[in-house]
Amino acid sequence: QQPNDSDLARRGRREAAMALDVIYRPFQDEDRDNVISVLLENYQLDYFHSICYDGDKLVRANRDHSHSLYVATLADGAFVGVTGAKFRVFFPQSYEMSLHMLGKRFQGQGLAKGLLGYCMTQSLNMPLTGVYGHCVTYHDVTQYEVAALGMVAAGVWPGRHLSNRTFLKALGRELRSPKLHSLVVAKAGSLGRPGPLHCPEAHGAFVRAVYGRLGFNLSLDNTVSKPAPALAALSQVEYWDNPQSVDLALFFSRIGPDLPGLVDAALASRRDIGWQTWSVFLNMACPYSIWAYEECRQRGFYFTGLHPLHGGREYLMLHREPPGGYIWEEMALTPDNQAITQYILARK
């Protein structure tokens, strides 16, 4: 079979990348202006996290390891790109692979995968339960990269950002759907062994398959247990409120009898805001997670997958859409990841 034009173009880019002498290394303070330049080149002033445009904050975050940055340069010092491993309180004992971008003249040559692989290796050398990422779904390039590096797709986190982004217009990807969605991917670390989990019977096969790809054969309990109001401890919940993206996420690391009231209050507090979305994360290590799942389903939430391997927190994700919903077919997904969205939509 003769190679087509696309095959030849990819081969040419790979050969060009192999000819480059690329150096992967930790971020240094003097890299900050180059990081911001690459950010502006790719996203203008419309990146999802405005803190990344502040060079002093980037330097401080790297120094205190709340956002460990890694860069790629050429031997002559030319700046190629940046990626990072970010700690978030909602996902303990794990790092998010974040801020992953190259200068435009270096894109399409396989260098992004090399840089991300370097960042993952550095992170997994630490005592973590796992690393994870939130891949964009307005293109599928990163999805192929992370899959090649052994990261497993575990679900979709819908509605994380508004879709009216300047950089999308520049890419010719203006979307009709009001919100952007993230594909959740994960890879186990040295401390990643989950214990027994409590999972709705309807999603048992999905949960086993995801953890199987992560390298674990789990014991799942589908018994519905309801917390006794007078005896059970109250919920332990953290809120990720992002007004800029009109998205509110509730992370239940411990589930108590007050969960329905907490979810109701979260819904009521944002009910009149246009395009508002809500996500609930239920720790399946808690014996009341199936009862909590059913309570959320009664309130218009639906299952969207897993967010696994966070230091004893094995999250089942649920989501409630804004009025009008989403245009799911606009998502750019690999065939394997399309199967996940098909599963979600079939069970909404």
Short mmCIF file of C-alpha atoms in Angstrom, two decimals:
data_model
loop_
_atom_site.label_atom_id
_atom_site.label_comp_id
_atom_site.label_asym_id
_atom_site.label_seq_id
_atom_site.Cartn_x
_atom_site.Cartn_y
_atom_site.Cartn_z
CA GLN A 1 0.00 0.00 0.00
CA GLN A 2 1.40 3.38 -1.03
CA PRO A 3 1.57 6.08 1.67
CA ASN A 4 -0.86 8.95 1.14
CA ASP A 5 -0.11 12.66 1.48
CA SER A 6 -1.05 12.72 5.17
CA ASP A 7 1.24 9.76 5.93
CA LEU A 8 4.10 11.46 4.12
CA ALA A 9 3.50 14.72 5.96
CA ARG A 10 3.51 12.98 9.34
CA ARG A 11 6.65 11.07 8.42
CA GLY A 12 8.30 14.31 7.39
CA ARG A 13 7.41 15.98 10.68
CA ARG A 14 8.72 13.00 12.68
CA GLU A 15 11.98 13.04 10.75
CA ALA A 16 12.31 16.77 11.30
CA ALA A 17 11.72 16.30 15.04
CA MET A 18 14.33 13.54 15.21
CA ALA A 19 16.83 15.92 13.64
CA LEU A 20 16.24 18.46 16.44
CA ASP A 21 18.40 18.28 19.55
CA VAL A 22 15.65 18.71 22.16
CA ILE A 23 16.42 19.12 25.85
CA TYR A 24 13.76 18.38 28.47
CA ARG A 25 14.45 19.91 31.89
CA PRO A 26 12.82 21.46 34.97
CA PHE A 27 11.60 25.05 34.70
CA GLN A 28 13.98 27.81 35.76
CA ASP A 29 12.94 31.27 36.91
CA GLU A 30 14.25 32.88 33.72
CA ASP A 31 11.89 30.68 31.64
CA ARG A 32 8.79 32.54 32.79
CA ASP A 33 8.67 35.10 29.97
CA ASN A 34 9.03 32.32 27.39
CA VAL A 35 6.19 30.37 29.03
CA ILE A 36 3.90 33.39 28.86
CA SER A 37 4.91 34.02 25.22
CA VAL A 38 3.91 30.47 24.26
CA LEU A 39 0.68 30.86 26.21
CA LEU A 40 -0.17 34.08 24.36
CA GLU A 41 0.73 32.53 21.00
CA ASN A 42 -1.68 29.63 21.57
CA TYR A 43 -4.48 31.18 23.63
CA GLN A 44 -4.14 34.97 23.30
CA LEU A 45 -5.46 36.33 26.63
CA ASP A 46 -8.17 33.69 26.90
CA TYR A 47 -6.51 30.70 28.60
CA PHE A 48 -8.67 28.86 31.13
CA HIS A 49 -6.53 29.83 34.14
CA SER A 50 -5.57 33.51 34.22
CA ILE A 51 -2.94 32.94 36.93
CA CYS A 52 -0.68 31.42 34.26
CA TYR A 53 -0.15 34.88 32.72
CA ASP A 54 1.51 36.10 35.93
CA GLY A 55 5.23 35.31 35.79
CA ASP A 56 5.81 35.89 39.51
CA LYS A 57 3.02 33.50 40.44
CA LEU A 58 4.37 30.86 38.05
CA VAL A 59 7.79 31.12 39.69
CA ARG A 60 6.32 30.87 43.22
CA ALA A 61 4.11 27.91 42.32
CA ASN A 62 7.07 26.08 40.81
CA ARG A 63 9.22 26.76 43.87
CA ASP A 64 6.62 25.47 46.34
CA HIS A 65 5.78 22.49 44.06
CA SER A 66 2.09 23.36 43.87
CA HIS A 67 2.67 23.58 40.11
CA SER A 68 5.94 21.92 39.09
CA LEU A 69 6.83 23.08 35.58
CA TYR A 70 8.99 21.42 32.94
CA VAL A 71 10.18 22.86 29.65
CA ALA A 72 11.64 21.78 26.33
CA THR A 73 14.37 23.78 24.58
CA LEU A 74 16.73 23.24 21.69
CA ALA A 75 20.45 22.97 22.26
CA ASP A 76 20.84 26.55 21.02
CA GLY A 77 18.44 27.76 23.73
CA ALA A 78 15.34 28.19 21.56
CA PHE A 79 12.24 27.68 23.72
CA VAL A 80 10.02 24.83 22.50
CA GLY A 81 7.26 24.46 25.07
CA VAL A 82 6.09 23.89 28.63
CA THR A 83 4.08 21.42 30.66
CA GLY A 84 3.37 21.05 34.35
CA ALA A 85 2.32 18.82 37.21
CA LYS A 86 -0.21 20.63 39.39
CA PHE A 87 -1.42 19.72 42.88
CA ARG A 88 -5.09 20.34 43.65
CA VAL A 89 -6.64 19.90 47.09
CA PHE A 90 -9.64 18.10 45.56
CA PHE A 91 -7.39 15.31 44.27
CA PRO A 92 -4.86 14.50 47.03
CA GLN A 93 -1.74 12.40 46.61
CA SER A 94 -1.87 12.84 42.83
CA TYR A 95 -0.72 15.34 40.23
CA GLU A 96 -2.59 16.84 37.31
CA MET A 97 -0.72 16.99 34.01
CA SER A 98 -1.47 20.59 33.04
CA LEU A 99 -0.41 23.67 31.05
CA HIS A 100 0.71 21.52 28.13
CA MET A 101 1.64 23.55 25.03
CA LEU A 102 4.34 24.17 22.45
CA GLY A 103 5.30 27.14 20.33
CA LYS A 104 3.40 26.86 17.07
CA ARG A 105 6.47 26.28 14.91
CA PHE A 106 7.26 23.14 16.92
CA GLN A 107 3.78 21.62 16.82
CA GLY A 108 2.99 18.47 14.83
CA GLN A 109 6.47 16.99 15.26
CA GLY A 110 5.90 14.64 18.19
CA LEU A 111 7.67 16.91 20.66
CA ALA A 112 4.59 17.46 22.85
CA LYS A 113 4.42 13.76 23.66
CA GLY A 114 8.10 13.75 24.61
CA LEU A 115 7.69 16.72 26.93
CA LEU A 116 4.58 15.27 28.57
CA GLY A 117 6.31 11.92 28.98
CA TYR A 118 9.22 13.64 30.74
CA CYS A 119 6.80 15.42 33.11
CA MET A 120 4.96 12.16 33.86
CA THR A 121 8.20 10.31 34.58
CA GLN A 122 9.34 13.00 37.00
CA SER A 123 5.96 12.96 38.74
CA LEU A 124 5.66 9.17 39.00
CA ASN A 125 9.08 9.01 40.66
CA MET A 126 7.33 10.54 43.69
CA PRO A 127 5.11 8.58 46.14
CA LEU A 128 1.76 9.22 44.43
CA THR A 129 -1.40 7.19 43.97
CA GLY A 130 -1.55 8.44 40.39
CA VAL A 131 -1.30 11.17 37.81
CA TYR A 132 -4.28 12.44 35.85
CA GLY A 133 -5.25 14.89 33.17
CA HIS A 134 -8.22 16.79 31.75
CA CYS A 135 -7.85 16.55 27.97
CA VAL A 136 -9.65 19.13 25.86
CA THR A 137 -12.29 17.77 23.52
CA TYR A 138 -12.29 20.47 20.82
CA HIS A 139 -9.40 18.50 19.27
CA ASP A 140 -8.15 14.94 19.78
CA VAL A 141 -4.37 15.41 19.49
CA THR A 142 -3.67 15.30 23.23
CA GLN A 143 -5.93 12.28 23.62
CA TYR A 144 -3.70 10.27 21.28
CA GLU A 145 -0.56 11.53 23.08
CA VAL A 146 -1.70 10.53 26.57
CA ALA A 147 -2.95 7.14 25.35
CA ALA A 148 0.48 6.45 23.85
CA LEU A 149 1.99 7.28 27.26
CA GLY A 150 -0.23 4.74 29.02
CA MET A 151 -2.88 7.03 30.46
CA VAL A 152 -6.37 5.52 30.64
CA ALA A 153 -9.56 7.39 29.75
CA ALA A 154 -11.96 7.12 32.69
CA GLY A 155 -14.84 9.47 31.91
CA VAL A 156 -15.94 12.93 30.85
CA TRP A 157 -16.21 16.02 33.03
CA PRO A 158 -18.79 18.07 31.13
CA GLY A 159 -19.39 21.79 31.25
CA ARG A 160 -16.07 22.86 32.73
CA HIS A 161 -15.65 26.06 30.70
CA LEU A 162 -17.68 28.37 28.49
CA SER A 163 -17.15 27.75 24.78
CA ASN A 164 -17.04 31.39 23.63
CA ARG A 165 -13.23 31.46 23.64
CA THR A 166 -11.22 33.78 21.43
CA PHE A 167 -8.62 31.12 20.64
CA LEU A 168 -11.31 28.74 19.37
CA LYS A 169 -12.40 31.31 16.81
CA ALA A 170 -8.77 31.60 15.69
CA LEU A 171 -8.70 27.81 15.27
CA GLY A 172 -11.92 27.85 13.26
CA ARG A 173 -13.65 25.83 16.00
CA GLU A 174 -16.58 28.03 16.98
CA LEU A 175 -18.99 25.73 18.78
CA ARG A 176 -22.76 25.77 19.14
CA SER A 177 -22.65 24.02 22.50
CA PRO A 178 -22.41 26.58 25.34
CA LYS A 179 -19.79 24.70 27.36
CA LEU A 180 -16.51 22.84 26.83
CA HIS A 181 -15.90 19.39 28.26
CA SER A 182 -12.83 17.55 29.54
CA LEU A 183 -11.87 13.93 29.06
CA VAL A 184 -10.54 12.52 32.35
CA VAL A 185 -7.43 10.34 31.98
CA ALA A 186 -5.30 8.68 34.65
CA LYS A 187 -2.27 6.48 35.27
CA ALA A 188 -1.47 4.64 38.49
CA GLY A 189 1.44 5.64 40.69
CA SER A 190 3.45 3.54 43.11
CA LEU A 191 0.82 3.96 45.86
CA GLY A 192 -2.20 3.55 43.60
CA ARG A 193 -3.84 0.37 44.93
CA PRO A 194 -7.56 1.13 45.64
CA GLY A 195 -9.45 -0.78 48.31
CA PRO A 196 -12.95 -2.27 47.99
CA LEU A 197 -15.39 0.13 46.33
CA HIS A 198 -19.16 0.68 46.44
CA CYS A 199 -20.61 1.11 42.98
CA PRO A 200 -24.12 1.10 41.46
CA GLU A 201 -24.79 -2.25 39.82
CA ALA A 202 -25.75 -0.47 36.59
CA HIS A 203 -22.17 0.79 36.15
CA GLY A 204 -20.25 -2.14 37.61
CA ALA A 205 -18.95 -3.37 34.24
CA PHE A 206 -17.78 0.14 33.28
CA VAL A 207 -16.00 0.63 36.62
CA ARG A 208 -14.29 -2.78 36.47
CA ALA A 209 -13.14 -2.12 32.90
CA VAL A 210 -11.58 1.26 33.76
CA TYR A 211 -9.75 -0.07 36.82
CA GLY A 212 -8.72 -3.14 34.85
CA ARG A 213 -7.01 -0.90 32.28
CA LEU A 214 -5.35 0.93 35.18
CA GLY A 215 -3.96 -2.42 36.35
CA PHE A 216 -6.34 -3.34 39.18
CA ASN A 217 -8.82 -6.17 39.69
CA LEU A 218 -11.27 -4.66 42.16
CA SER A 219 -13.88 -5.93 44.55
CA LEU A 220 -17.13 -4.01 44.01
CA ASP A 221 -20.08 -3.94 46.42
CA ASN A 222 -23.46 -2.89 44.98
CA THR A 223 -25.39 -3.02 48.27
CA VAL A 224 -27.36 0.17 48.91
CA SER A 225 -26.65 1.47 52.43
CA LYS A 226 -28.35 4.59 53.74
CA PRO A 227 -26.71 6.61 56.54
CA ALA A 228 -28.73 6.79 59.75
CA PRO A 229 -29.44 10.49 60.44
CA ALA A 230 -28.78 10.22 64.17
CA LEU A 231 -25.65 8.09 63.97
CA ALA A 232 -23.72 8.73 60.75
CA ALA A 233 -21.07 11.42 60.53
CA LEU A 234 -21.85 14.44 58.39
CA SER A 235 -20.46 14.73 54.89
CA GLN A 236 -16.98 15.98 54.22
CA VAL A 237 -17.37 18.12 51.09
CA GLU A 238 -15.18 20.58 49.21
CA TYR A 239 -16.43 23.05 46.62
CA TRP A 240 -14.70 24.08 43.40
CA ASP A 241 -16.63 27.19 42.41
CA ASN A 242 -15.60 28.74 39.10
CA PRO A 243 -17.82 31.77 38.41
CA GLN A 244 -15.84 32.64 35.27
CA SER A 245 -16.86 29.29 33.80
CA VAL A 246 -20.27 29.15 35.57
CA ASP A 247 -19.41 25.70 36.90
CA LEU A 248 -19.73 24.39 40.46
CA ALA A 249 -18.30 21.03 41.55
CA LEU A 250 -18.92 19.30 44.89
CA PHE A 251 -16.38 16.72 46.07
CA PHE A 252 -17.74 14.33 48.70
CA SER A 253 -14.74 12.54 50.21
CA ARG A 254 -17.08 11.37 52.99
CA ILE A 255 -20.83 10.93 52.49
CA GLY A 256 -23.31 11.59 55.26
CA PRO A 257 -27.07 12.00 55.68
CA ASP A 258 -26.81 15.73 54.92
CA LEU A 259 -25.81 15.12 51.29
CA PRO A 260 -29.28 15.73 49.76
CA GLY A 261 -29.54 19.07 51.52
CA LEU A 262 -26.05 20.12 50.43
CA VAL A 263 -26.80 19.26 46.80
CA ASP A 264 -30.16 21.07 46.97
CA ALA A 265 -28.45 24.16 48.36
CA ALA A 266 -25.84 24.10 45.60
CA LEU A 267 -28.56 23.87 42.95
CA ALA A 268 -30.62 26.66 44.50
CA SER A 269 -27.64 29.01 44.80
CA ARG A 270 -26.98 28.98 41.05
CA ARG A 271 -30.36 28.11 39.54
CA ASP A 272 -30.94 31.49 37.84
CA ILE A 273 -27.46 31.84 36.27
CA GLY A 274 -27.32 31.23 32.52
CA TRP A 275 -25.37 28.15 31.39
CA GLN A 276 -24.68 27.17 35.00
CA THR A 277 -23.54 23.57 35.42
CA TRP A 278 -23.04 21.36 38.47
CA SER A 279 -20.93 18.25 39.01
CA VAL A 280 -20.91 15.95 42.01
CA PHE A 281 -17.99 13.65 42.85
CA LEU A 282 -18.81 10.72 45.14
CA ASN A 283 -16.05 8.76 46.83
CA MET A 284 -16.80 5.10 46.08
CA ALA A 285 -14.71 4.07 49.10
CA CYS A 286 -17.64 5.32 51.20
CA PRO A 287 -20.35 2.68 51.90
CA TYR A 288 -23.10 5.27 51.25
CA SER A 289 -21.99 6.18 47.73
CA ILE A 290 -24.74 4.18 45.98
CA TRP A 291 -27.46 5.82 48.07
CA ALA A 292 -25.86 9.21 47.28
CA TYR A 293 -25.78 8.33 43.57
CA GLU A 294 -29.52 7.62 43.62
CA GLU A 295 -30.22 10.89 45.47
CA CYS A 296 -28.30 12.82 42.81
CA ARG A 297 -30.08 10.99 40.00
CA GLN A 298 -33.41 12.13 41.48
CA ARG A 299 -32.11 15.70 41.20
CA GLY A 300 -31.34 15.56 37.48
CA PHE A 301 -27.71 14.37 37.59
CA TYR A 302 -26.37 11.62 35.35
CA PHE A 303 -23.28 9.39 35.43
CA THR A 304 -20.27 10.61 33.41
CA GLY A 305 -17.51 8.23 34.50
CA LEU A 306 -14.74 8.09 37.07
CA HIS A 307 -11.99 10.31 38.48
CA PRO A 308 -9.75 7.67 40.08
CA LEU A 309 -6.59 7.27 42.20
CA HIS A 310 -6.52 10.19 44.61
CA GLY A 311 -5.15 8.95 47.92
CA GLY A 312 -8.16 6.95 49.03
CA ARG A 313 -10.67 8.99 47.02
CA GLU A 314 -12.05 7.03 44.08
CA TYR A 315 -14.59 9.39 42.59
CA LEU A 316 -17.71 8.51 40.64
CA MET A 317 -18.73 11.59 38.62
CA LEU A 318 -22.26 12.91 38.10
CA HIS A 319 -23.32 15.99 36.18
CA ARG A 320 -26.33 18.24 35.73
CA GLU A 321 -26.59 20.16 32.46
CA PRO A 322 -27.84 23.70 31.92
CA PRO A 323 -31.24 24.16 30.23
CA GLY A 324 -30.90 23.26 26.57
CA GLY A 325 -28.13 20.75 27.22
CA TYR A 326 -25.07 20.17 25.05
CA ILE A 327 -24.31 19.29 21.44
CA TRP A 328 -22.26 16.18 22.18
CA GLU A 329 -21.47 15.41 18.54
CA GLU A 330 -19.27 18.53 18.40
CA MET A 331 -16.70 16.85 20.62
CA ALA A 332 -13.51 15.73 18.86
CA LEU A 333 -12.72 12.30 20.30
CA THR A 334 -10.64 9.27 19.42
CA PRO A 335 -12.70 6.14 18.60
CA ASP A 336 -12.01 4.64 22.04
CA ASN A 337 -13.12 7.83 23.75
CA GLN A 338 -16.23 8.07 21.59
CA ALA A 339 -17.27 4.76 23.15
CA ILE A 340 -17.23 6.45 26.57
CA THR A 341 -19.53 9.27 25.50
CA GLN A 342 -21.83 6.78 23.80
CA TYR A 343 -22.03 4.87 27.09
CA ILE A 344 -22.85 8.09 28.98
CA LEU A 345 -25.50 9.26 26.56
CA ALA A 346 -27.20 5.86 26.46
CA ARG A 347 -27.72 6.01 30.24
CA LYS A 348 -28.55 9.67 30.91
#
